[in-house]
Amino acid sequence: MIKREKDGIVWFEFGNLTAAGVRHCFTTRIGGVSTNGYASLNLGLHNGDSTANVRKNFSLVCDAVGFNADNVVFSNQVHGTNVVSVCEGLGNMQRVKSEADGLITNKDNIAIATYYADCVPMLFYDPIKKVIANSHAGWRGVVGNIASKTIQAMKTSYGSRSQDLLVAIAPSICVKCFEVDIDVYENFKKYLPFSDKFVYNSPSVQNKFHIDLQQICCESLILEGVPRENIEIAAICTHEYEDLFFSHRRSQGAPRGNMLAMIQM
């Protein structure tokens, strides 16, 4: 993972996607105009921050990274596993109409974007068929195997092959910080049995579990046929690094912002 900075905006990129010539970013909270709990690069329009501030922040990111703001399409996230194909830019920070936690496209003039504040971002690129994808995986999306469903959508819509894909798993909450009750663990055990090797008993609290969402997503990709060497994982936690990232779990219901993952061919 590569840290970038331009005009005060700080974001992260991935070596595998950068080497392939794909424009992309995972933003931080640094360099924007928002204040208080949203300070400063909040990119979430519906969390209580000033709309003017969010739109200014988005413009700053696009200018720094090199996106055309009019060609960015946002997901309409519901912590599900629906993946939608995008054919045209929407502009004005508009979301796709249908509920979708994953977006795919083969259009080289469209950027696709998803929101984050602890969940797992996954960016995909098929250098053979020229297809990109961007999927948001909360724990429900991980259980529902959105990693696999994104690849299946790329195959169905554009003829992609798993072995050709490059994937980046961006910063999210780490296994140490993602502690859950037994009901969440039971969902993983029931619907994603292989994930059990990435679940750990809490060392201090009975019937609490720590779940490694990033490694489960990685394993899902490998089981779907993506070579392990094609997958790059960010070794940084959104919950632990308060100076860099917003975190839903850390905020404990207080106002907080959102990061963005964006990708364009």
CSV table of C-alpha atoms in Angstrom, one decimal:
chain,number,residue,atom,x,y,z
A,1,MET,CA,0.0,0.0,0.0
A,2,ILE,CA,1.3,3.4,-1.0
A,3,LYS,CA,0.5,6.7,0.9
A,4,ARG,CA,0.0,9.7,-1.3
A,5,GLU,CA,-0.4,13.4,-0.6
A,6,LYS,CA,-1.3,16.3,-2.8
A,7,ASP,CA,-2.6,19.8,-1.9
A,8,GLY,CA,-3.0,18.6,1.7
A,9,ILE,CA,-5.2,15.6,0.7
A,10,VAL,CA,-3.9,12.3,1.9
A,11,TRP,CA,-5.0,9.0,0.4
A,12,PHE,CA,-3.8,5.4,-0.1
A,13,GLU,CA,-3.2,3.4,-3.3
A,14,PHE,CA,-2.2,-0.2,-4.0
A,15,GLY,CA,0.9,-1.4,-5.8
A,16,ASN,CA,-0.8,-4.0,-7.9
A,17,LEU,CA,-3.5,-1.6,-9.2
A,18,THR,CA,-1.0,1.3,-9.6
A,19,ALA,CA,1.4,-0.9,-11.6
A,20,ALA,CA,-1.6,-1.9,-13.9
A,21,GLY,CA,-2.3,1.8,-14.6
A,22,VAL,CA,-5.6,1.9,-12.8
A,23,ARG,CA,-6.6,5.2,-11.1
A,24,HIS,CA,-7.9,4.5,-7.6
A,25,CYS,CA,-7.8,5.7,-4.0
A,26,PHE,CA,-8.9,5.0,-0.5
A,27,THR,CA,-9.2,8.3,1.3
A,28,THR,CA,-8.3,9.3,4.8
A,29,ARG,CA,-9.8,12.0,7.0
A,30,ILE,CA,-6.9,14.4,6.3
A,31,GLY,CA,-7.1,17.6,4.2
A,32,GLY,CA,-10.8,18.6,4.0
A,33,VAL,CA,-12.9,21.5,5.2
A,34,SER,CA,-15.3,19.7,7.6
A,35,THR,CA,-15.2,20.4,11.4
A,36,ASN,CA,-15.9,18.7,14.7
A,37,GLY,CA,-16.5,15.0,14.5
A,38,TYR,CA,-16.4,15.2,10.7
A,39,ALA,CA,-13.0,16.7,10.6
A,40,SER,CA,-11.8,17.1,8.1
A,41,LEU,CA,-12.2,15.1,4.9
A,42,ASN,CA,-15.7,13.7,5.4
A,43,LEU,CA,-17.2,12.3,2.2
A,44,GLY,CA,-20.5,11.1,3.5
A,45,LEU,CA,-23.5,13.1,2.5
A,46,HIS,CA,-26.0,11.7,4.9
A,47,ASN,CA,-24.4,11.7,8.3
A,48,GLY,CA,-25.2,15.2,9.5
A,49,ASP,CA,-22.3,17.1,8.1
A,50,SER,CA,-22.9,20.2,5.9
A,51,THR,CA,-23.7,19.3,2.3
A,52,ALA,CA,-21.5,22.2,1.1
A,53,ASN,CA,-18.5,20.9,3.1
A,54,VAL,CA,-18.9,17.4,1.8
A,55,ARG,CA,-19.2,18.5,-1.8
A,56,LYS,CA,-16.1,20.7,-1.3
A,57,ASN,CA,-14.2,17.7,0.2
A,58,PHE,CA,-15.3,15.6,-2.8
A,59,SER,CA,-14.0,18.2,-5.2
A,60,LEU,CA,-10.7,18.4,-3.4
A,61,VAL,CA,-10.2,14.6,-3.6
A,62,CYS,CA,-11.1,14.5,-7.3
A,63,ASP,CA,-8.7,17.3,-8.1
A,64,ALA,CA,-5.9,15.7,-6.0
A,65,VAL,CA,-6.2,12.1,-7.3
A,66,GLY,CA,-7.3,13.0,-10.9
A,67,PHE,CA,-11.0,12.0,-11.1
A,68,ASN,CA,-13.6,13.8,-13.1
A,69,ALA,CA,-16.3,14.5,-10.5
A,70,ASP,CA,-19.0,14.4,-13.1
A,71,ASN,CA,-18.2,10.8,-14.0
A,72,VAL,CA,-18.2,9.3,-10.5
A,73,VAL,CA,-21.1,6.9,-9.6
A,74,PHE,CA,-21.8,6.0,-5.9
A,75,SER,CA,-23.3,2.9,-4.5
A,76,ASN,CA,-26.5,2.8,-2.5
A,77,GLN,CA,-25.2,0.7,0.3
A,78,VAL,CA,-27.4,-1.4,2.6
A,79,HIS,CA,-24.9,-3.9,4.0
A,80,GLY,CA,-26.1,-6.5,1.4
A,81,THR,CA,-24.5,-8.4,-1.5
A,82,ASN,CA,-26.2,-6.9,-4.6
A,83,VAL,CA,-23.8,-6.0,-7.3
A,84,VAL,CA,-24.9,-3.6,-10.1
A,85,SER,CA,-23.4,-2.9,-13.5
A,86,VAL,CA,-22.9,0.8,-14.3
A,87,CYS,CA,-23.0,2.2,-17.8
A,88,GLU,CA,-22.9,6.0,-17.4
A,89,GLY,CA,-21.7,8.6,-14.9
A,90,LEU,CA,-24.3,10.3,-12.8
A,91,GLY,CA,-22.5,13.4,-11.5
A,92,ASN,CA,-23.4,15.6,-8.5
A,93,MET,CA,-22.5,12.7,-6.1
A,94,GLN,CA,-25.5,10.7,-7.2
A,95,ARG,CA,-26.0,7.1,-6.1
A,96,VAL,CA,-27.3,4.2,-8.3
A,97,LYS,CA,-31.1,3.9,-7.8
A,98,SER,CA,-31.1,0.2,-6.8
A,99,GLU,CA,-29.7,-1.0,-3.5
A,100,ALA,CA,-26.2,-2.1,-4.1
A,101,ASP,CA,-23.0,-2.7,-2.1
A,102,GLY,CA,-21.0,-3.5,-5.3
A,103,LEU,CA,-20.6,-1.7,-8.6
A,104,ILE,CA,-19.0,-3.0,-11.8
A,105,THR,CA,-18.3,-1.4,-15.2
A,106,ASN,CA,-16.3,-1.9,-18.4
A,107,LYS,CA,-16.5,1.9,-19.2
A,108,ASP,CA,-13.1,3.6,-19.0
A,109,ASN,CA,-14.7,7.0,-18.4
A,110,ILE,CA,-16.6,6.1,-15.3
A,111,ALA,CA,-15.3,6.0,-11.7
A,112,ILE,CA,-17.2,3.9,-9.1
A,113,ALA,CA,-17.2,4.7,-5.5
A,114,THR,CA,-18.2,3.2,-2.1
A,115,TYR,CA,-18.3,4.6,1.4
A,116,TYR,CA,-16.5,3.4,4.6
A,117,ALA,CA,-16.0,3.8,8.3
A,118,ASP,CA,-14.7,0.3,9.3
A,119,CYS,CA,-16.2,-2.1,6.7
A,120,VAL,CA,-14.0,-3.9,4.2
A,121,PRO,CA,-13.4,-2.2,0.8
A,122,MET,CA,-12.5,-4.4,-2.2
A,123,LEU,CA,-11.3,-3.0,-5.5
A,124,PHE,CA,-11.1,-5.3,-8.5
A,125,TYR,CA,-9.5,-4.9,-11.9
A,126,ASP,CA,-9.5,-7.3,-14.9
A,127,PRO,CA,-6.7,-6.3,-17.2
A,128,ILE,CA,-7.8,-8.7,-20.0
A,129,LYS,CA,-11.4,-7.8,-20.4
A,130,LYS,CA,-10.9,-4.2,-19.0
A,131,VAL,CA,-13.4,-4.4,-16.2
A,132,ILE,CA,-13.4,-2.8,-12.7
A,133,ALA,CA,-15.4,-3.4,-9.6
A,134,ASN,CA,-15.8,-1.8,-6.2
A,135,SER,CA,-17.5,-3.7,-3.3
A,136,HIS,CA,-18.3,-2.7,0.2
A,137,ALA,CA,-18.3,-5.6,2.7
A,138,GLY,CA,-19.8,-5.0,6.2
A,139,TRP,CA,-19.9,-8.1,8.3
A,140,ARG,CA,-23.2,-9.1,6.8
A,141,GLY,CA,-21.8,-8.6,3.3
A,142,VAL,CA,-18.8,-10.8,4.2
A,143,VAL,CA,-21.1,-13.5,5.5
A,144,GLY,CA,-23.2,-13.2,2.3
A,145,ASN,CA,-19.9,-13.6,0.3
A,146,ILE,CA,-20.0,-10.4,-1.6
A,147,ALA,CA,-16.4,-11.1,-2.6
A,148,SER,CA,-17.5,-14.1,-4.6
A,149,LYS,CA,-20.7,-12.5,-5.9
A,150,THR,CA,-18.7,-9.6,-7.2
A,151,ILE,CA,-16.5,-11.9,-9.3
A,152,GLN,CA,-19.6,-13.8,-10.5
A,153,ALA,CA,-21.1,-10.5,-11.6
A,154,MET,CA,-17.9,-9.7,-13.5
A,155,LYS,CA,-18.0,-13.1,-15.2
A,156,THR,CA,-21.7,-12.9,-16.1
A,157,SER,CA,-21.7,-9.3,-17.3
A,158,TYR,CA,-18.3,-9.0,-19.0
A,159,GLY,CA,-16.7,-12.5,-19.3
A,160,SER,CA,-14.0,-12.0,-16.7
A,161,ARG,CA,-12.0,-14.9,-15.4
A,162,SER,CA,-11.0,-15.2,-11.8
A,163,GLN,CA,-7.3,-16.0,-12.6
A,164,ASP,CA,-6.9,-12.7,-14.4
A,165,LEU,CA,-8.2,-10.4,-11.6
A,166,LEU,CA,-6.1,-8.0,-9.5
A,167,VAL,CA,-7.7,-7.2,-6.1
A,168,ALA,CA,-6.9,-4.7,-3.4
A,169,ILE,CA,-8.4,-5.0,0.1
A,170,ALA,CA,-8.2,-1.5,1.6
A,171,PRO,CA,-8.0,-0.4,5.3
A,172,SER,CA,-10.8,-1.6,7.6
A,173,ILE,CA,-11.3,-2.7,11.1
A,174,CYS,CA,-8.8,-5.3,12.2
A,175,VAL,CA,-9.4,-8.7,13.9
A,176,LYS,CA,-8.2,-7.3,17.3
A,177,CYS,CA,-10.7,-4.5,17.2
A,178,PHE,CA,-13.7,-6.4,15.7
A,179,GLU,CA,-15.1,-8.1,18.7
A,180,VAL,CA,-18.7,-9.5,18.4
A,181,ASP,CA,-21.3,-11.4,20.3
A,182,ILE,CA,-22.1,-15.1,19.7
A,183,ASP,CA,-25.0,-14.4,17.4
A,184,VAL,CA,-22.7,-12.7,14.8
A,185,TYR,CA,-20.3,-15.6,15.1
A,186,GLU,CA,-23.1,-18.1,14.5
A,187,ASN,CA,-24.0,-16.4,11.3
A,188,PHE,CA,-20.4,-16.9,10.0
A,189,LYS,CA,-20.4,-20.5,11.2
A,190,LYS,CA,-23.8,-21.2,9.5
A,191,TYR,CA,-23.4,-19.4,6.2
A,192,LEU,CA,-19.6,-19.3,5.6
A,193,PRO,CA,-18.2,-22.5,7.2
A,194,PHE,CA,-14.6,-22.0,6.0
A,195,SER,CA,-14.5,-18.7,8.0
A,196,ASP,CA,-14.2,-20.6,11.3
A,197,LYS,CA,-10.4,-20.6,11.0
A,198,PHE,CA,-10.5,-16.8,11.0
A,199,VAL,CA,-12.6,-16.6,14.2
A,200,TYR,CA,-11.0,-16.4,17.6
A,201,ASN,CA,-12.3,-16.6,21.2
A,202,SER,CA,-12.0,-13.3,23.1
A,203,PRO,CA,-9.1,-13.7,25.6
A,204,SER,CA,-11.0,-11.8,28.3
A,205,VAL,CA,-14.8,-12.1,27.8
A,206,GLN,CA,-16.9,-15.2,27.6
A,207,ASN,CA,-19.1,-15.7,24.5
A,208,LYS,CA,-17.2,-12.9,22.7
A,209,PHE,CA,-15.4,-13.5,19.4
A,210,HIS,CA,-12.8,-11.7,17.2
A,211,ILE,CA,-13.4,-12.1,13.5
A,212,ASP,CA,-10.8,-11.3,10.8
A,213,LEU,CA,-13.0,-9.9,8.1
A,214,GLN,CA,-10.1,-9.0,5.7
A,215,GLN,CA,-8.7,-12.6,5.8
A,216,ILE,CA,-12.2,-14.1,5.2
A,217,CYS,CA,-12.6,-11.8,2.2
A,218,CYS,CA,-9.2,-12.9,0.9
A,219,GLU,CA,-10.0,-16.6,1.4
A,220,SER,CA,-13.3,-16.0,-0.5
A,221,LEU,CA,-11.4,-14.6,-3.4
A,222,ILE,CA,-8.9,-17.5,-3.4
A,223,LEU,CA,-11.7,-20.0,-3.3
A,224,GLU,CA,-13.2,-18.2,-6.3
A,225,GLY,CA,-10.0,-18.8,-8.2
A,226,VAL,CA,-8.1,-15.5,-7.7
A,227,PRO,CA,-4.4,-16.2,-7.3
A,228,ARG,CA,-3.1,-15.2,-3.8
A,229,GLU,CA,-0.3,-13.2,-5.4
A,230,ASN,CA,-2.9,-11.1,-7.2
A,231,ILE,CA,-4.4,-9.9,-3.9
A,232,GLU,CA,-3.0,-7.0,-1.9
A,233,ILE,CA,-4.2,-6.4,1.7
A,234,ALA,CA,-3.8,-3.2,3.7
A,235,ALA,CA,-2.1,-3.9,7.0
A,236,ILE,CA,-3.7,-1.0,8.8
A,237,CYS,CA,-6.8,-0.7,10.9
A,238,THR,CA,-9.4,2.1,10.6
A,239,HIS,CA,-10.4,1.7,14.3
A,240,GLU,CA,-6.8,2.0,15.7
A,241,TYR,CA,-5.6,5.0,13.6
A,242,GLU,CA,-7.8,7.8,14.7
A,243,ASP,CA,-5.5,10.4,13.1
A,244,LEU,CA,-6.0,8.8,9.7
A,245,PHE,CA,-9.5,7.3,9.5
A,246,PHE,CA,-13.1,7.6,10.6
A,247,SER,CA,-14.4,4.6,12.5
A,248,HIS,CA,-18.0,3.7,13.2
A,249,ARG,CA,-17.1,1.5,16.1
A,250,ARG,CA,-14.7,4.0,17.7
A,251,SER,CA,-17.3,6.9,17.4
A,252,GLN,CA,-19.9,4.9,19.5
A,253,GLY,CA,-22.7,6.8,18.0
A,254,ALA,CA,-21.1,10.3,18.0
A,255,PRO,CA,-21.0,12.2,14.7
A,256,ARG,CA,-18.3,10.9,12.4
A,257,GLY,CA,-17.4,11.1,8.8
A,258,ASN,CA,-16.9,8.5,6.0
A,259,MET,CA,-14.0,7.6,3.7
A,260,LEU,CA,-14.3,6.7,0.0
A,261,ALA,CA,-12.9,4.0,-2.1
A,262,MET,CA,-12.8,4.9,-5.8
A,263,ILE,CA,-11.5,3.3,-8.9
A,264,GLN,CA,-11.5,4.1,-12.7
A,265,MET,CA,-9.7,2.6,-15.6
